[in-house]
Short mmCIF file of C-alpha atoms in Angstrom, two decimals:
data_model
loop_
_atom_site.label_atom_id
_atom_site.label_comp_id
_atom_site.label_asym_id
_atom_site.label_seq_id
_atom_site.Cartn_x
_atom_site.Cartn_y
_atom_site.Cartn_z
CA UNK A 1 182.35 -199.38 65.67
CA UNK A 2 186.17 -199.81 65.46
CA UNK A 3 187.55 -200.31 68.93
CA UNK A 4 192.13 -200.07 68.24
CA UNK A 5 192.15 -197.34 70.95
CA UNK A 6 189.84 -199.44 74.01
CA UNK A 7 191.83 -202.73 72.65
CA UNK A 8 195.36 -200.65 72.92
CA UNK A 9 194.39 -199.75 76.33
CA UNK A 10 193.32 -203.36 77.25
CA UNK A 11 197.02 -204.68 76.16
CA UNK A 12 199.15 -201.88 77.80
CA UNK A 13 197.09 -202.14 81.12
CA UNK A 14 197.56 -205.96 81.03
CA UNK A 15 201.56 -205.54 80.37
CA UNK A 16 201.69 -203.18 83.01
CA UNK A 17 200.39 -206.05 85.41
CA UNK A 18 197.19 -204.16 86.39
CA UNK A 19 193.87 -205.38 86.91
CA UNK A 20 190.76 -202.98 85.85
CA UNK A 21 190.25 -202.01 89.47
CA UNK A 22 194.22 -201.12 89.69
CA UNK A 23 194.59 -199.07 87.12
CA UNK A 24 191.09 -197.46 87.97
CA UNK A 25 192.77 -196.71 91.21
CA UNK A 26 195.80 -195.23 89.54
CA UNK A 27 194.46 -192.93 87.29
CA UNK A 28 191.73 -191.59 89.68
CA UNK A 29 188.71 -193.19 87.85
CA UNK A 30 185.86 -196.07 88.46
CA UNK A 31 186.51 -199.18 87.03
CA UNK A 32 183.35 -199.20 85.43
CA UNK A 33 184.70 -196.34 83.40
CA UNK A 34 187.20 -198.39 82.46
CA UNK A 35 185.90 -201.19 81.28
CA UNK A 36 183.44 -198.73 79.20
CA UNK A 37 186.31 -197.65 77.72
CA UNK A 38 188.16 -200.92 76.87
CA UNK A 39 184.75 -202.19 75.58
CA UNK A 40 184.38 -198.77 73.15
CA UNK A 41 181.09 -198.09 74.72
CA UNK A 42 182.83 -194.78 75.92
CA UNK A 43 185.73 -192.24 74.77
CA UNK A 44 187.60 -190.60 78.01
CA UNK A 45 188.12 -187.42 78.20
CA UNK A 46 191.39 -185.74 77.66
CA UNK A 47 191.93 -185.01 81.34
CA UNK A 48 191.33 -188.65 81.51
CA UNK A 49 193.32 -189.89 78.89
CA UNK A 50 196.56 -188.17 80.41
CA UNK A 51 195.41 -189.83 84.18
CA UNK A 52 195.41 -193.10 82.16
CA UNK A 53 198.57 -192.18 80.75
CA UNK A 54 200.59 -191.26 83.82
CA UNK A 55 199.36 -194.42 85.58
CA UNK A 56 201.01 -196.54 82.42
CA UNK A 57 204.10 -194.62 82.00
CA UNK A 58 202.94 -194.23 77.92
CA UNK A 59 203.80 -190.85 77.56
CA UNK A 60 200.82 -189.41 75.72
CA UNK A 61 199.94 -191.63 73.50
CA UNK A 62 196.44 -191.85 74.81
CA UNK A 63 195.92 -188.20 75.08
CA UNK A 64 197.16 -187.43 71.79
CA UNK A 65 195.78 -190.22 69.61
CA UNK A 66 191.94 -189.87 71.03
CA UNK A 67 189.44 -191.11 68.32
CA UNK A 68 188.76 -188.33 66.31
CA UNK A 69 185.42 -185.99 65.30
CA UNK A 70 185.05 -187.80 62.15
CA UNK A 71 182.93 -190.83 62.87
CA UNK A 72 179.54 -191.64 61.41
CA UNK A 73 176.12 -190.35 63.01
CA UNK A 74 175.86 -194.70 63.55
CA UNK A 75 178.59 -195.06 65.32
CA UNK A 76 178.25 -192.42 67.59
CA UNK A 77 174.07 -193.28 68.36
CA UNK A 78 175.38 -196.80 69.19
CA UNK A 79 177.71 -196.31 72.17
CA UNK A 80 175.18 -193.57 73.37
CA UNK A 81 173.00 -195.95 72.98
CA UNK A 82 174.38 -198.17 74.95
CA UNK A 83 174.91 -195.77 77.81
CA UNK A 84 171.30 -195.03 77.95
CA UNK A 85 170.48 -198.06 79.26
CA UNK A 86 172.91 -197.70 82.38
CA UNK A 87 171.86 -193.87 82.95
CA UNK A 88 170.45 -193.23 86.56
CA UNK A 89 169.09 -189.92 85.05
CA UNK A 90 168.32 -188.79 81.30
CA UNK A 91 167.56 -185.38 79.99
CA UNK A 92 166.23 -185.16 76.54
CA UNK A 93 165.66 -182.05 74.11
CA UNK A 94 163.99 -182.37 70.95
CA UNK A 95 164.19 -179.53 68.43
CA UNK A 96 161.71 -180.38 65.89
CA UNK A 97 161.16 -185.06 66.39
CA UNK A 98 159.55 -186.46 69.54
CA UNK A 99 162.76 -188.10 71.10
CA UNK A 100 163.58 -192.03 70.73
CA UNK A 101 162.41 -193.48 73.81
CA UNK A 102 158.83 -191.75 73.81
CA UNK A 103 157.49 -192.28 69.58
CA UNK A 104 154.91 -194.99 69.22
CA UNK A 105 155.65 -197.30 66.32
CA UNK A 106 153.51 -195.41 64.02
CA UNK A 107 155.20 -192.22 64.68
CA UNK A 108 158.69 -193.94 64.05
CA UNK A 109 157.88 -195.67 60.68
CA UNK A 110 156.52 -192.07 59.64
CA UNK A 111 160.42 -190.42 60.71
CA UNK A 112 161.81 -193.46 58.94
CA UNK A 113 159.95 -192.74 55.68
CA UNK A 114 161.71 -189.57 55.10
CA UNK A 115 165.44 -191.30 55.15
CA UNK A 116 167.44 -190.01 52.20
CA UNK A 117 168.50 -192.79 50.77
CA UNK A 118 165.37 -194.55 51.94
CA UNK A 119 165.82 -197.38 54.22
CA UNK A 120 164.44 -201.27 52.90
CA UNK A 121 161.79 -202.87 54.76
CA UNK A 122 164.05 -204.85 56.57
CA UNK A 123 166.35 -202.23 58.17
CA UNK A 124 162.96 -200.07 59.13
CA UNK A 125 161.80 -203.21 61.10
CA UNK A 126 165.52 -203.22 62.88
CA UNK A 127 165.14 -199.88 63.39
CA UNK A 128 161.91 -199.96 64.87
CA UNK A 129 162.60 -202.44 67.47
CA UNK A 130 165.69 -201.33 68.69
CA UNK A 131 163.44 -198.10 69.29
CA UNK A 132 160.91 -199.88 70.93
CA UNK A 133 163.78 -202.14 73.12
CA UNK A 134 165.14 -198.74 73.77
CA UNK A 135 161.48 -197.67 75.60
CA UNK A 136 161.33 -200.00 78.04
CA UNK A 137 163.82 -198.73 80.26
CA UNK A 138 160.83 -196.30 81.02
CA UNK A 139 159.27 -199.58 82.86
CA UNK A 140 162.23 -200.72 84.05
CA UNK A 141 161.65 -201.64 88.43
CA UNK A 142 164.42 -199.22 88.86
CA UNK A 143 164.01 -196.41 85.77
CA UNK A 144 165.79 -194.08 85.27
CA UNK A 145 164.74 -190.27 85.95
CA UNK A 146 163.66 -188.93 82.39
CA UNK A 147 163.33 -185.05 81.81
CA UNK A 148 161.98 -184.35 78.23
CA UNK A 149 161.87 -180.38 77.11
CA UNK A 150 160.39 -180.50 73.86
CA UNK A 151 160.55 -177.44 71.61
CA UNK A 152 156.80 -176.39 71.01
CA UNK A 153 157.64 -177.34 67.13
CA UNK A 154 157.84 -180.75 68.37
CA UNK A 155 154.08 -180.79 68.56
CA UNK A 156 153.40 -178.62 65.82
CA UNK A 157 155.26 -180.60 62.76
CA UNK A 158 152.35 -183.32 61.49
CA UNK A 159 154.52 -186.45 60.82
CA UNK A 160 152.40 -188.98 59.57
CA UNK A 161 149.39 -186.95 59.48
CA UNK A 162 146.63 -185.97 62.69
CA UNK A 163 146.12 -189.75 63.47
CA UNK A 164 149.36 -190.48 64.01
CA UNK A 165 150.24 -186.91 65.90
CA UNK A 166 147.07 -187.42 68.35
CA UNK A 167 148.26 -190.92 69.46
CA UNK A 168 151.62 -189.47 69.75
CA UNK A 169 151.21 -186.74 71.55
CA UNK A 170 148.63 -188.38 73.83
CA UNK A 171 151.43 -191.22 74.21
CA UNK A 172 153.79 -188.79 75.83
CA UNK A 173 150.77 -187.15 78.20
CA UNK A 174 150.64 -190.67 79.79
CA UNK A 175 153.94 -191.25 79.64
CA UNK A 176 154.35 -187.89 81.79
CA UNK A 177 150.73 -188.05 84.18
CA UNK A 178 152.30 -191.89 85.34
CA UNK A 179 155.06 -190.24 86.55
CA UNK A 180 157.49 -192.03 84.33
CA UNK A 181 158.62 -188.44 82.69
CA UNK A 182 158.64 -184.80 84.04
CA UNK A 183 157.29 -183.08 80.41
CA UNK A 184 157.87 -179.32 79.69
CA UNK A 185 157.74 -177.55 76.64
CA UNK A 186 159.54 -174.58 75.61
CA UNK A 187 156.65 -172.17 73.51
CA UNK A 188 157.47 -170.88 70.34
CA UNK A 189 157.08 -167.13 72.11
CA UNK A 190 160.57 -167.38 73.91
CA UNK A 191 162.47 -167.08 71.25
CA UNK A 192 165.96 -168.06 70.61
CA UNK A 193 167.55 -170.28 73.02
CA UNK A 194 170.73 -171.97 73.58
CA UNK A 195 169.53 -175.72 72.25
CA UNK A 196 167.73 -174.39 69.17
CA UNK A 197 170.68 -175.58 67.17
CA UNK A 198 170.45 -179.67 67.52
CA UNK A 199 168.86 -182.21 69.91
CA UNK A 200 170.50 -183.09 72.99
CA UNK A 201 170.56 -185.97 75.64
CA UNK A 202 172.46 -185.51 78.81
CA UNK A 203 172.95 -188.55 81.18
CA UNK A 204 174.18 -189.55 84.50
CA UNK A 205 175.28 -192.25 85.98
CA UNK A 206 175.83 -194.01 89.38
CA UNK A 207 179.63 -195.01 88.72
CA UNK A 208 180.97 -192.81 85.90
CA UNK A 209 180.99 -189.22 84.46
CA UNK A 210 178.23 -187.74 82.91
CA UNK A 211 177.84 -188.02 79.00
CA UNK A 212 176.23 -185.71 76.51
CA UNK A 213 174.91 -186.80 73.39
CA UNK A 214 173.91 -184.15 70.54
CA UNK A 215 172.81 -184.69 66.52
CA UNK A 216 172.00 -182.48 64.01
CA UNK A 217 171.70 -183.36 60.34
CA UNK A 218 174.43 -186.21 59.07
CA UNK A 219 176.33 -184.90 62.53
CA UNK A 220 176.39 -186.19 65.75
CA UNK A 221 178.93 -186.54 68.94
CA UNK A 222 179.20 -188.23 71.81
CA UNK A 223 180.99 -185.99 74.49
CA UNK A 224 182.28 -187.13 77.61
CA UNK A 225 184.70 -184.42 78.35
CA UNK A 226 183.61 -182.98 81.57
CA UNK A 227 183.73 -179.04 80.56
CA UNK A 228 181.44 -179.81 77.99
CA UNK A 229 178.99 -181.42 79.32
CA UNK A 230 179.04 -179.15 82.04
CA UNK A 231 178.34 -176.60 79.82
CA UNK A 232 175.37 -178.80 77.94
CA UNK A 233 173.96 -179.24 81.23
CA UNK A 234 173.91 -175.63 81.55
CA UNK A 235 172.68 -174.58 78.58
CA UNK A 236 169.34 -176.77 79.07
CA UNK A 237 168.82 -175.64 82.52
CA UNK A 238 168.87 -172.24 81.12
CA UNK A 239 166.25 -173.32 78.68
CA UNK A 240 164.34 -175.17 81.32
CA UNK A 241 164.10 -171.68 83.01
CA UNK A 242 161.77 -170.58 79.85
CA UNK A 243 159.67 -173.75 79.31
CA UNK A 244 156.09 -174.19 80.66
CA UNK A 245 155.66 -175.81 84.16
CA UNK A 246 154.70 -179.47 83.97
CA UNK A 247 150.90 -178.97 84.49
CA UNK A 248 150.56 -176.80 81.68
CA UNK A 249 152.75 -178.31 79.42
CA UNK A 250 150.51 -181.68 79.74
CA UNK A 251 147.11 -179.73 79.11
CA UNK A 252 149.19 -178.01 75.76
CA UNK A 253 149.87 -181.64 74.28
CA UNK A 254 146.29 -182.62 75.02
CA UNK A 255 145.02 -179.47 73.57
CA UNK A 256 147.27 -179.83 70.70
CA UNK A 257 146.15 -183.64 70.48
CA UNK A 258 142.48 -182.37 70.21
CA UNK A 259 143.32 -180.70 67.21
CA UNK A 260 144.89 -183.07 65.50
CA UNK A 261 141.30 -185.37 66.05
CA UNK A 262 141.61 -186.94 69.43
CA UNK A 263 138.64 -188.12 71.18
CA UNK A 264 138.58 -188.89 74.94
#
C-alpha cells in the first residue's frame, strides 16, 4: 500500500524539530497514533489531520490532500488487518460468510473457490495462512474481547457442503462456550436492520481511536473518522438489541450443525 502521505508527515514533523511524542503532544493525539500513521497502518481523521496541521504550521495540506475513497478492497483489508492484531476489543458482523478469525481451513478454501478470477494454488495457501495467523489472537494470554453477531444467513448458506458447515458451525460453538467469543445471532424474523447492507468490524484500542472496518462486494473502507464510527458502533448496538441472547444463539448453531450431519 502506497504510503507519500505517512512519509510526507514523517519529513515535515522531522523539519519541524519534533519527536513523535512532541508532535503527539501538539496536536492533541497519542503517539502511537502517530506512528500508525507515519507507518500507513492508519489514515487520521480530518479533525485530526487539521490538529496535525496546526501543530506544523502546513496550512492544510494534510487535511485537504487525505488519501482518497478509491483504493483497492487489498489495500484497505491490510492496514485493518494490521490493526486487528493491536485491538483491545473487536466487534464483528457477518452478513452472509462466517467472519475471518473464526472459519476453519476447510471453510476458507470453500470461500476461496468462488474468487472471480479464481485465485492459483499458491495465493489460496497465502491466503489461508494469513487467515489462520489472523486466529490466534483468539489464544493470545491477553485476547482481545471478540463480539460476533452473525446474520442467521450466516448459518444457513452451505459453503462447501454439510461436512464442512457442521465443523464450522460447531467451530464457532466452542469458540463461544470457552469464553473466547460472546456469539449472538440476529434471526431471519427481525427483518431489516441497519448492517444488512455489508459486513462490519469495529475495534478499540488501548492508545488510539477506534476504527471501523466495512466490505461489500469489490468495496471496502477503512474509517477512522470518529463520527463515523460512532455511528457504526451505533448501528450494531441497535442490531445487537434484536439478536438472540448468547445461550440461545449457541443451542441455534448446534441445532443448525445437527442438520447439516453432526454427530456428538
Amino acid at each position: 500500500m502506497s504510503n507519500i502521505y505517512g512519509e510526507w508527515l514523517k519529513d515535515k514533523r522531522r523539519a519541524a524539530g519534533l519527536t513523535q511524542q512532541e508532535l503527539a503532544d501538539a496536536a492533541i493525539m497519542t503517539r502511537s497514533h502517530i506512528a500508525h500513521i507515519e507507518a500507513g497502518r492508519r489514515i487520521p481523521s480530518r479533525e485530526d489531520a487539521r490538529r496535525l496541521d496546526r501543530a506544523l504550521g502546513t496550512g492544510d495540506v494534510l487535511s485537504s490532500f487525505l488519501p482518497g475513497d478509491d483504493a483497492v478492497v487489498a489495500d484497505y483489508f491490510e492496514a485493518a488487518r494490521q490493526l486487528e492484531q493491536q485491538a483491545t476489543e473487536i466487534r464483528e458482523f457477518a452478513i452472509s460468510l462466517v467472519p475471518g478469525i473464526l472459519q476453519t481451513e476447510r471453510y476458507m478454501r470453500a470461500v476461496l473457490s468462488m474468487a472471480l478470477p479464481p485465485w492459483s494454488d499458491q495465493e489460496c495457501d497465502r491466503i489461508v495462512v494469513t487467515r489462520l495467523e489472523r486466529a490466534k489472537i483468539l489464544t493470545k494470554p491477553v485476547a482481545p474481547v471478540v463480539w460476533v453477531l452473525l446474520d442467521e444467513g450466516v448459518l444457513r448458506r452451505p459453503v462447501g457442503g454439510p461436512d464442512v458447515m457442521a465443523d464450522q458451525l460447531m467451530h464457532i460453538v466452542h469458540s463461544a462456550e470457552s469464553g473466547r467469543i460472546r456469539l449472538h445471532v440476529l434471526p431471519y424474523d427481525v427483518g431489516p436492520h441497519p448492517l444488512q447492507q455489508a459486513m462490519l468490524t469495529l475495534m478499540r484500542f488501548e492508545d488510539q481511536p477506534p476504527a471501523g472496518y466495512t466490505e461489500a462486494v469489490y468495496a471496502a473502507k477503512l474509517h477512522d473518522s470518529p463520527p463515523m464510527v460512532e455511528r457504526l458502533h451505533a448501528a450494531y448496538d441497535f442490531a445487537l438489541g434484536d439478536a438472540l441472547p448468547r445461550k440461545e444463539s449457541v443451542a441455534l448453531l448446534r441445532a443448525t450443525a445437527k442438520e447439516y450431519g453432526h454427530h456428538e
